[in-house]
Coordinates of C-alpha atoms in Angstrom, one line a residue:
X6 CA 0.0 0.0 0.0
X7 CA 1.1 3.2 -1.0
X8 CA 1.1 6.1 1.7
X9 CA 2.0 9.8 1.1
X10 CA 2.0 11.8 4.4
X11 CA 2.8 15.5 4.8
X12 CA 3.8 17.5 7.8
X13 CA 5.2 20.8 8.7
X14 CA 2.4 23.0 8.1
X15 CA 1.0 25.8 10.4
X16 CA 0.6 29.4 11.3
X17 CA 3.7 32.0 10.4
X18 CA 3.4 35.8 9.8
X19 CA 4.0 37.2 6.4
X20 CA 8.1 37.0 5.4
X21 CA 8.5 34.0 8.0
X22 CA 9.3 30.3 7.0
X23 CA 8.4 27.1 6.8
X24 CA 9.9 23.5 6.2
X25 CA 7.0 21.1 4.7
X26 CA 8.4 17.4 4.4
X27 CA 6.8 14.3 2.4
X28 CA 7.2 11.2 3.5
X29 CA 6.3 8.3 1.0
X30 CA 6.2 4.6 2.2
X31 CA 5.5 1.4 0.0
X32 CA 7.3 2.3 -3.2
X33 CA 10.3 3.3 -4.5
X34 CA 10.4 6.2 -6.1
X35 CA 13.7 5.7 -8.5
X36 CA 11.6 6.3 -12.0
X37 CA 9.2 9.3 -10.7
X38 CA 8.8 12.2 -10.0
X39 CA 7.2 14.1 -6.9
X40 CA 5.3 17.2 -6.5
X41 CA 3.6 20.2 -4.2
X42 CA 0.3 21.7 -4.9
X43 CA -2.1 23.7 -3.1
X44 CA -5.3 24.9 -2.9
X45 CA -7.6 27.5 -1.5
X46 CA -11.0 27.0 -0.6
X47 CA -13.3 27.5 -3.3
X48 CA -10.7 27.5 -6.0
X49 CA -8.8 25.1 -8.1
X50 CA -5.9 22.9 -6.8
X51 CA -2.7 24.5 -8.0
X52 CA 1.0 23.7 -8.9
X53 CA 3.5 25.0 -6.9
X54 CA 6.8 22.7 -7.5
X55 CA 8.0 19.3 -8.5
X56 CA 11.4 17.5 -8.9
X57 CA 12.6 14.2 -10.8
X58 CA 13.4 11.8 -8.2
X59 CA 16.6 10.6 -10.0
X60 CA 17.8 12.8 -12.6
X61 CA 17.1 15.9 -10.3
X62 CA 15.6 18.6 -12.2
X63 CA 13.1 20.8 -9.8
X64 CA 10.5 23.2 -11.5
X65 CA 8.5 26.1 -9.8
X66 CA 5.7 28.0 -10.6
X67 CA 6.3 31.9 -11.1
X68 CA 4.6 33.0 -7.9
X69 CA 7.3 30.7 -5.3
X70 CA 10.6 31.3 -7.2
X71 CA 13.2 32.4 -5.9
X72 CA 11.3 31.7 -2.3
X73 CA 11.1 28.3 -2.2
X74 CA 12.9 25.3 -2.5
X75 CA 12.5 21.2 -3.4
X76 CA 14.5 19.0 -2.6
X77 CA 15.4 15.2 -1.7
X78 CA 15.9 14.9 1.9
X79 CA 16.3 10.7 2.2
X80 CA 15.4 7.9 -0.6
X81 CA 11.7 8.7 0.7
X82 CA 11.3 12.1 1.6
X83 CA 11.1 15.3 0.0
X84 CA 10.7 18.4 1.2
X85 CA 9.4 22.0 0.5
X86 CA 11.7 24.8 2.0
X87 CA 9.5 28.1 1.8
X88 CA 11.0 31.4 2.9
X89 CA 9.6 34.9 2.7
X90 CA 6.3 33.8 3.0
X91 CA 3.1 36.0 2.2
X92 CA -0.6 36.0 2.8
X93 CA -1.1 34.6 -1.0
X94 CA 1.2 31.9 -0.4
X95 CA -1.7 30.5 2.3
X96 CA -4.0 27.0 1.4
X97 CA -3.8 23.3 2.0
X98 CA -0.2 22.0 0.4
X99 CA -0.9 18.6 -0.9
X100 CA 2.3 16.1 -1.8
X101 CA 1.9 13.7 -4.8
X102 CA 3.8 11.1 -6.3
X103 CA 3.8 10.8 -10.6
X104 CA 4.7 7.5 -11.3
X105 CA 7.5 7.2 -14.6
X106 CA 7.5 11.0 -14.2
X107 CA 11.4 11.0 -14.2
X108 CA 11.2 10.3 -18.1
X109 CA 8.5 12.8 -18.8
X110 CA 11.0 14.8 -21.4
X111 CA 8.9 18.0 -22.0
X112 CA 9.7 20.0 -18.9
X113 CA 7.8 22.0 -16.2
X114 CA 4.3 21.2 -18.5
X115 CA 4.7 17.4 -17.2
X116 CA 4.0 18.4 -13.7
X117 CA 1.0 21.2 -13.9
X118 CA -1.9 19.1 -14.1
X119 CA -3.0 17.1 -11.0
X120 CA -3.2 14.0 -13.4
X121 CA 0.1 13.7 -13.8
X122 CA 0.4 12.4 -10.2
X123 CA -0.9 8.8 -9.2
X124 CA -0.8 9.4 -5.7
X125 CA -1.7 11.7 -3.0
X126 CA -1.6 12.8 0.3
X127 CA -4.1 14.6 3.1
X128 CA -2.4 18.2 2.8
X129 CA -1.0 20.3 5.1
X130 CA -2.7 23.7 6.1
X131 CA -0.2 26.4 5.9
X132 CA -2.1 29.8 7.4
X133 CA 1.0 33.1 6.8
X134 CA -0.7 36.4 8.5
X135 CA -0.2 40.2 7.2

């Protein structure tokens, strides 16, 4: 059984951080890729950054760059680094797991759409106050 668990969320004030980790148990994740999204009540569950498990490549959307950062932490974990945090950057951060998605060759357009990824977790509710 695969199992995708987040943690780290919470409340921070605006230009605070926040270390979200993913924790993946019953696969290994050698030919995929993983990825963050979020979403705000009411609106559409959005893209916010992916990497290639293997080769390495990480990919953000234009509204975290330069702010946050993927990375692999362990052979099962990844995690979000997210510095200078604003009241936008607030919603529910989901982690999801793409299975083959290391070989996707196109780019950042492999990991935008939620049906790239196979598997999911609960989310995390990250709350960042004015």
């Amino acid at each position: 059984q695969v199992q995708v668990v987040e943690s780290g969320g919470g409340l921070v004030q605006a230009g605070d951080s926040l270390r979200l980790s993913c924790a993946v148990s019953g696969r290994n994740l050698r030919s995929d890729a993983m990825g963050w999204f979020r979403q705000v009540t009411g609106k559409e569950r959005e893209f916010v950054s992916a990497i290639r498990w293997s080769e390495g490549s990480t990919y953000y959307a234009d509204s975290v760059k330069g702010r946050f950062t993927i990375s692999r932490n362990s052979e099962n974990t990844v995690v979000l680094q997210m510095n200078s945090l604003k009241p936008e950057d607030t919603g529910v951060y989901y982690c999801a797991v793409a299975y083959q998605g290391d070989y996707c060759s196109v780019g950042i357009e492999c990991f935008v759409a939620m049906a790239s990824f196979d598997y999911w977790g609960r989310g995390t509710q990250v709350t960042v106050s004015s």
